[in-house]
Short mmCIF file of C-alpha atoms in Angstrom, two decimals:
data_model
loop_
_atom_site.label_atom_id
_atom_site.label_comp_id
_atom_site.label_asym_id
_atom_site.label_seq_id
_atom_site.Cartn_x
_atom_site.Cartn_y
_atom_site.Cartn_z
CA UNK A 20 14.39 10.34 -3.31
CA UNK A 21 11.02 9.07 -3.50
CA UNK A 22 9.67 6.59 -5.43
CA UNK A 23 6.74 7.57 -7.87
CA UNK A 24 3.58 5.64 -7.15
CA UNK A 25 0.52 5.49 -9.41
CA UNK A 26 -2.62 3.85 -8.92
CA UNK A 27 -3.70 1.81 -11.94
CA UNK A 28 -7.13 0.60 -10.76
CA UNK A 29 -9.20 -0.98 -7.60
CA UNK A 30 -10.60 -4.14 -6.86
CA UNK A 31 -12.68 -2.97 -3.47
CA UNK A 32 -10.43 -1.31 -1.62
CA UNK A 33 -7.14 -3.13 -2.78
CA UNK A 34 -5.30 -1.27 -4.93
CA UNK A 35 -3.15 -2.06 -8.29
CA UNK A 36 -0.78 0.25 -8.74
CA UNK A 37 3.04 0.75 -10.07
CA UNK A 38 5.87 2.25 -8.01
CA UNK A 39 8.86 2.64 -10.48
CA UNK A 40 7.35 0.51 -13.10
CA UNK A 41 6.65 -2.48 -10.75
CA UNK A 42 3.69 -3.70 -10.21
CA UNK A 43 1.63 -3.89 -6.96
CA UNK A 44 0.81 -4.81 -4.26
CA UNK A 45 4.24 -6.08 -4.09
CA UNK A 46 7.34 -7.78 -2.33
CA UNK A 47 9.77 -5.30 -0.50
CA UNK A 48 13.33 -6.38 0.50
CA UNK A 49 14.97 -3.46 3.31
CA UNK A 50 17.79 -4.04 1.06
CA UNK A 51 15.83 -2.14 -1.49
CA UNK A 52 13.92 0.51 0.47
CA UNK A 53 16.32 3.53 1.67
CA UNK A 54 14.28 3.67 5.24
CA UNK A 55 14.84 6.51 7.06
CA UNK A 56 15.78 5.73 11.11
CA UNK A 57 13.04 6.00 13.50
CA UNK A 58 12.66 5.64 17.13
CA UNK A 59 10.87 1.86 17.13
CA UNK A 60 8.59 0.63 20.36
CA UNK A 61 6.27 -1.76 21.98
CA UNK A 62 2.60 -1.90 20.59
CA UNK A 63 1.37 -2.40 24.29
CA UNK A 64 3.69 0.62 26.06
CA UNK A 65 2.41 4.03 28.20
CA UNK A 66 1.39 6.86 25.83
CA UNK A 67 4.35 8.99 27.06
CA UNK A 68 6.74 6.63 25.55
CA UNK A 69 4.74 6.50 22.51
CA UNK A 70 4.37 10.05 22.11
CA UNK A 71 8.14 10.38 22.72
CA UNK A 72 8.83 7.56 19.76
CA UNK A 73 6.67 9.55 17.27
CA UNK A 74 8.56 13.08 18.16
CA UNK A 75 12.00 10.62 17.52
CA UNK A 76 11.02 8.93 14.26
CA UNK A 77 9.75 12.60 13.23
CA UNK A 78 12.73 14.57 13.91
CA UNK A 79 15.26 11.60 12.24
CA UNK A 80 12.95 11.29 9.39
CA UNK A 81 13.34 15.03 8.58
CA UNK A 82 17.02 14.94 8.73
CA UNK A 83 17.12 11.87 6.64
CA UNK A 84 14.69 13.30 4.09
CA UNK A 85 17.41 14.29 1.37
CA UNK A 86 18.65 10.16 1.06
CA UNK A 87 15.71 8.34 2.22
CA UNK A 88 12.41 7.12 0.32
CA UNK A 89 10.49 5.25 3.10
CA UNK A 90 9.31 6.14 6.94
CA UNK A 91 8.22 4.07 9.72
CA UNK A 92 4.51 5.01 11.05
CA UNK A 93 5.26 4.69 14.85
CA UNK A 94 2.40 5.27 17.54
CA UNK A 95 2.15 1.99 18.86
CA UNK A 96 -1.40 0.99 19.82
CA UNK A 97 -2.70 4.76 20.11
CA UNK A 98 -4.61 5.65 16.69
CA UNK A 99 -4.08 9.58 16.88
CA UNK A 100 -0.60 9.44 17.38
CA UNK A 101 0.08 7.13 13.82
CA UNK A 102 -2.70 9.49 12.08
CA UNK A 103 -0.19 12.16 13.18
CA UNK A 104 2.58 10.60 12.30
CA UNK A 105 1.16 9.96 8.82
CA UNK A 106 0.57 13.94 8.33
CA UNK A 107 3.66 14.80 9.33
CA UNK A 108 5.92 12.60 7.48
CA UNK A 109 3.48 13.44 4.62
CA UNK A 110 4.65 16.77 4.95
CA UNK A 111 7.87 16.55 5.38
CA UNK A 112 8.31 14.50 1.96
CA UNK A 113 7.47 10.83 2.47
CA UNK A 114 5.03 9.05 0.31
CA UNK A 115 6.42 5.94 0.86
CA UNK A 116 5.39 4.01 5.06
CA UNK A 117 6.25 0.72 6.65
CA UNK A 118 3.63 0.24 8.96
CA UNK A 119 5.08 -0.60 12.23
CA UNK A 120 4.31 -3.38 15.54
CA UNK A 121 2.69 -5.31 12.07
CA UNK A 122 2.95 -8.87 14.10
CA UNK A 123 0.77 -7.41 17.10
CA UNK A 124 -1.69 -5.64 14.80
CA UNK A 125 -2.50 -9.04 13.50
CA UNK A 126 -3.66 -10.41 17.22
CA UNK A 127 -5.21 -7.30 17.25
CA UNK A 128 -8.19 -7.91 14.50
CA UNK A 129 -10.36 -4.62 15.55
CA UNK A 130 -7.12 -1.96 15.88
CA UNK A 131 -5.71 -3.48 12.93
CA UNK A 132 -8.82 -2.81 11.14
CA UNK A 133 -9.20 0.83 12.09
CA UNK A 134 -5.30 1.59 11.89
CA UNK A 135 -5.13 0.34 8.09
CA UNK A 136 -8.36 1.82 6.96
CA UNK A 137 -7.97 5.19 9.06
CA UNK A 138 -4.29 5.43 7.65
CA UNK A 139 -5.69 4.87 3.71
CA UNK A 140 -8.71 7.61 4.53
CA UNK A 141 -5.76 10.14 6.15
CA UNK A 142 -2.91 9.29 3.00
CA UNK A 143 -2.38 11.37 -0.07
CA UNK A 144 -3.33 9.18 -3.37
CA UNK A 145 0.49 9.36 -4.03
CA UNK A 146 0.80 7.34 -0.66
CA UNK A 147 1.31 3.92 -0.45
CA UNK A 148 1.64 1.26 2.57
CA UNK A 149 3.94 -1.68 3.41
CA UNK A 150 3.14 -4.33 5.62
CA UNK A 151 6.07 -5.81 8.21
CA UNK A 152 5.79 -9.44 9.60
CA UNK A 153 2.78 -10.49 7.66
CA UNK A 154 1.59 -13.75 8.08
CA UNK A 155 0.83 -15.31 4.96
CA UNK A 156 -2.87 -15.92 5.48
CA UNK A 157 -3.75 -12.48 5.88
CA UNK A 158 -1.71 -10.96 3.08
CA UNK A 159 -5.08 -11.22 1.11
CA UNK A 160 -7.53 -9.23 3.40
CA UNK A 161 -4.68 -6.53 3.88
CA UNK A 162 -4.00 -6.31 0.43
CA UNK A 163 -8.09 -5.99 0.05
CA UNK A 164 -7.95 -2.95 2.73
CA UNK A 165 -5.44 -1.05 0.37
CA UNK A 166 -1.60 -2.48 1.91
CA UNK A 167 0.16 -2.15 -1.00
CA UNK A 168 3.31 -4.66 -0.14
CA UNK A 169 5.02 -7.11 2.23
CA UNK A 170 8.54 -7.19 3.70
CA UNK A 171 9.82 -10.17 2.71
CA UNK A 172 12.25 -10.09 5.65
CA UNK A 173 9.39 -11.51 7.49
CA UNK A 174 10.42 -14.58 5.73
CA UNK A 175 13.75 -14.57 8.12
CA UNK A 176 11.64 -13.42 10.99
CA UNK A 177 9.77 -16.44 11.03
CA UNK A 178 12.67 -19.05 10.37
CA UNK A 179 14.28 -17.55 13.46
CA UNK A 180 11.17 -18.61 15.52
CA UNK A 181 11.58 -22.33 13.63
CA UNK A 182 8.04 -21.36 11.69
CA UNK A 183 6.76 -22.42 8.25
CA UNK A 184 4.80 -20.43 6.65
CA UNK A 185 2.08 -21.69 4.05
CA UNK A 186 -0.73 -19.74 2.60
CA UNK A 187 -2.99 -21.05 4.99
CA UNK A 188 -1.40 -21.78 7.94
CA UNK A 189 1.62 -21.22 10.32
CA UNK A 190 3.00 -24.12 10.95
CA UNK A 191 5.77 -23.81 14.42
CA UNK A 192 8.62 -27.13 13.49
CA UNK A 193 9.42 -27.62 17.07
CA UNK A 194 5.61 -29.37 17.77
CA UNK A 195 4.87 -30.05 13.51
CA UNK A 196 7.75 -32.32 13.02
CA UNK A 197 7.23 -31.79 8.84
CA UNK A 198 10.25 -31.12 7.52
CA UNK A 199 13.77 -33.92 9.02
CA UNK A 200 16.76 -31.48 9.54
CA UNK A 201 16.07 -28.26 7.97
CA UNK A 202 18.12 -25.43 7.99
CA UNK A 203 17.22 -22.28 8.90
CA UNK A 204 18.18 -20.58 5.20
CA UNK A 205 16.32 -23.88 3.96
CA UNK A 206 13.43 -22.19 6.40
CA UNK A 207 13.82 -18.99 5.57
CA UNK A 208 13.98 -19.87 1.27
CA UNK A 209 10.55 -22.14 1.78
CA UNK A 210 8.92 -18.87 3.39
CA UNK A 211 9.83 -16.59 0.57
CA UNK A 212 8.57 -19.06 -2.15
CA UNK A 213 5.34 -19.03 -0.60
CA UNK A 214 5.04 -14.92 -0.16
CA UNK A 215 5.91 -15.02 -3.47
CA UNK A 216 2.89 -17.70 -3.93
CA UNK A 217 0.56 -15.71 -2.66
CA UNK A 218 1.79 -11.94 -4.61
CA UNK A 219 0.86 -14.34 -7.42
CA UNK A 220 -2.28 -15.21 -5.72
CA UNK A 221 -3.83 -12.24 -5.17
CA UNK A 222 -2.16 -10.24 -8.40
CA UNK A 223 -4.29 -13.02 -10.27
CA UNK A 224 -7.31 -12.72 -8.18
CA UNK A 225 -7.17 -8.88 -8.50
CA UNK A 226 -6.93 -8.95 -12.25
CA UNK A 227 -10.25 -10.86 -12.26
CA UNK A 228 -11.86 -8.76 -9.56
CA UNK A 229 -12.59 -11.45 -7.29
CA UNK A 230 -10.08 -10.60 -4.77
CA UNK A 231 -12.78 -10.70 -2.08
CA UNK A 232 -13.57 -14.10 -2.98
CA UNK A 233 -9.62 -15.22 -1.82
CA UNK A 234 -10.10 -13.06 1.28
CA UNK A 235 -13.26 -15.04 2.14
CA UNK A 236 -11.22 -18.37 1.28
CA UNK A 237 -8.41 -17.16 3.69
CA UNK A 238 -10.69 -15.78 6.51
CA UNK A 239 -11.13 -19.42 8.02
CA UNK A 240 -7.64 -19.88 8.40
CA UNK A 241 -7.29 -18.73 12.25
CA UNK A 242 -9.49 -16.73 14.30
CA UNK A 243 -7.41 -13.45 13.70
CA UNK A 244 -8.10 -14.03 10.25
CA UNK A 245 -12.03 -14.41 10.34
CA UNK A 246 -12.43 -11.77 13.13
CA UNK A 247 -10.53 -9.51 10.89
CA UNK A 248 -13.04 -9.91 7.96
CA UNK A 249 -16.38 -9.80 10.45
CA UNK A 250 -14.97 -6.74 12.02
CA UNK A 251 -13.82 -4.95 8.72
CA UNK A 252 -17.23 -5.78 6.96
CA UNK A 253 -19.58 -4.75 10.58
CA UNK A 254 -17.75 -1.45 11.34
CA UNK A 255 -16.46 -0.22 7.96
CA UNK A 256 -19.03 -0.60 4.92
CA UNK A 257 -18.96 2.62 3.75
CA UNK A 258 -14.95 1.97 3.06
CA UNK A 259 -15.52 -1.19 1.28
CA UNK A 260 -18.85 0.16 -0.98
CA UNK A 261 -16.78 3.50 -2.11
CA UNK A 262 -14.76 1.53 -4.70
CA UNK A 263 -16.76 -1.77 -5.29
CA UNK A 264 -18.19 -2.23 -8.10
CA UNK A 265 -21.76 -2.44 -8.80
CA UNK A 266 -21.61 -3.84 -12.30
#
């Protein structure tokens, strides 16, 4: 039941690839992902629990092997336990991972760091990574550490919480009086059109090789955002130099 994914080329560590003829990184409705059930948690939670969440999502994931094409990597904030549940849902058939607790990775700039890039040195080449409740302004930099798609359900997410998203900010419609009586599918469409903005974005960027040069655009967005880039580029050089181009 997996889908075949093929790496086409690299700009940095961002990846173009295909998975069944489409190209990414890309936008990923549930609706078309056949997700196998898993035992979800708290990033901030005892390891105990954790540990007991990764055994769950393990043992569902390999009786759901046969129909399913995508696995959630649980662990919450504890690195070895979502390295291990990486392996194991490697082996048991997976090639395709939703990365989970995505919105508290992002206030988390130095574990989201070494989660994503100690995930991409772990994974298979036939691996790839998807990305749940991204904000829009850091699609770019995750897309340059090797994410290879978005949920768009993040879209709905965020009009439940009355939140615009743009491409460089996060706007919250209960203080940012922007928009006069909009609905929350009016909300929820607006978000989507500018994911989709951004795919664009960084598929055009990427084509070009300059990819880094949007990320450095982006980083001054929030604080998350530019923390994220200072701590990538201090604590993991050797990452970003093994596929950047000298030339």
């Amino acid at each position: 039941m997996i889908k075949k994914f093929e790496i086409k080329s690299h700009d940095g560590p961002g990846r173009i690839g295909k998975i069944d003829g489409e190209v990414t990184p890309k936008l990923f409705s549930k609706n078309d992902l056949k997700i196998a059930p898993n035992q979800g948690s708290a990033y901030n939670i005892d390891r105990e629990i954790a540990e007991f969440n990764v055994k769950e999502t393990l043992r569902l994931a390999k009786e759901h092997v046969d129909e399913c094409d995508t696995a959630v990597i649980q662990g919450s904030k504890y690195l070895d336990l979502r390295i291990e549940c990486l392996k194991e849902l490697q082996d048991i058939g997976y090639n395709g991972f939703i990365i989970a607790n995505g919105d508290s990775l992002l206030t988390n700039p130095r574990d989201l760091v070494k989660l994503v890039v100690s995930l991409k040195k772990e994974a298979k080449k036939t691996s790839y990574f998807i990305f749940s409740f991204t904000e829009l302004s850091f699609m770019p930099i995750l897309a340059y550490m090797g994410i290879d798609g978005f949920l768009t359900d993040s879209a709905n997410y965020y009009s439940h919480l009355n939140i615009l998203q743009t491409p460089t900010k996060a706007y919250d419609l209960n203080s940012y009086k922007i928009y006069d009586n909009l609905t929350r599918e009016e909300l929820e469409k607006k978000n989507l059109e500018n994911m989709e903005f951004v795919i664009r974005e960084i598929h055009a960027h990427m084509k070009n090789r300059s990819l880094r040069n949007l990320v450095e655009e982006r980083s001054g967005t929030t604080p998350q955002n530019i923390s994220t880039l200072k701590i990538l580029d201090r604590t993991q050089m050797d990452y970003l130099l093994e596929y950047t181009q000298l030339f």
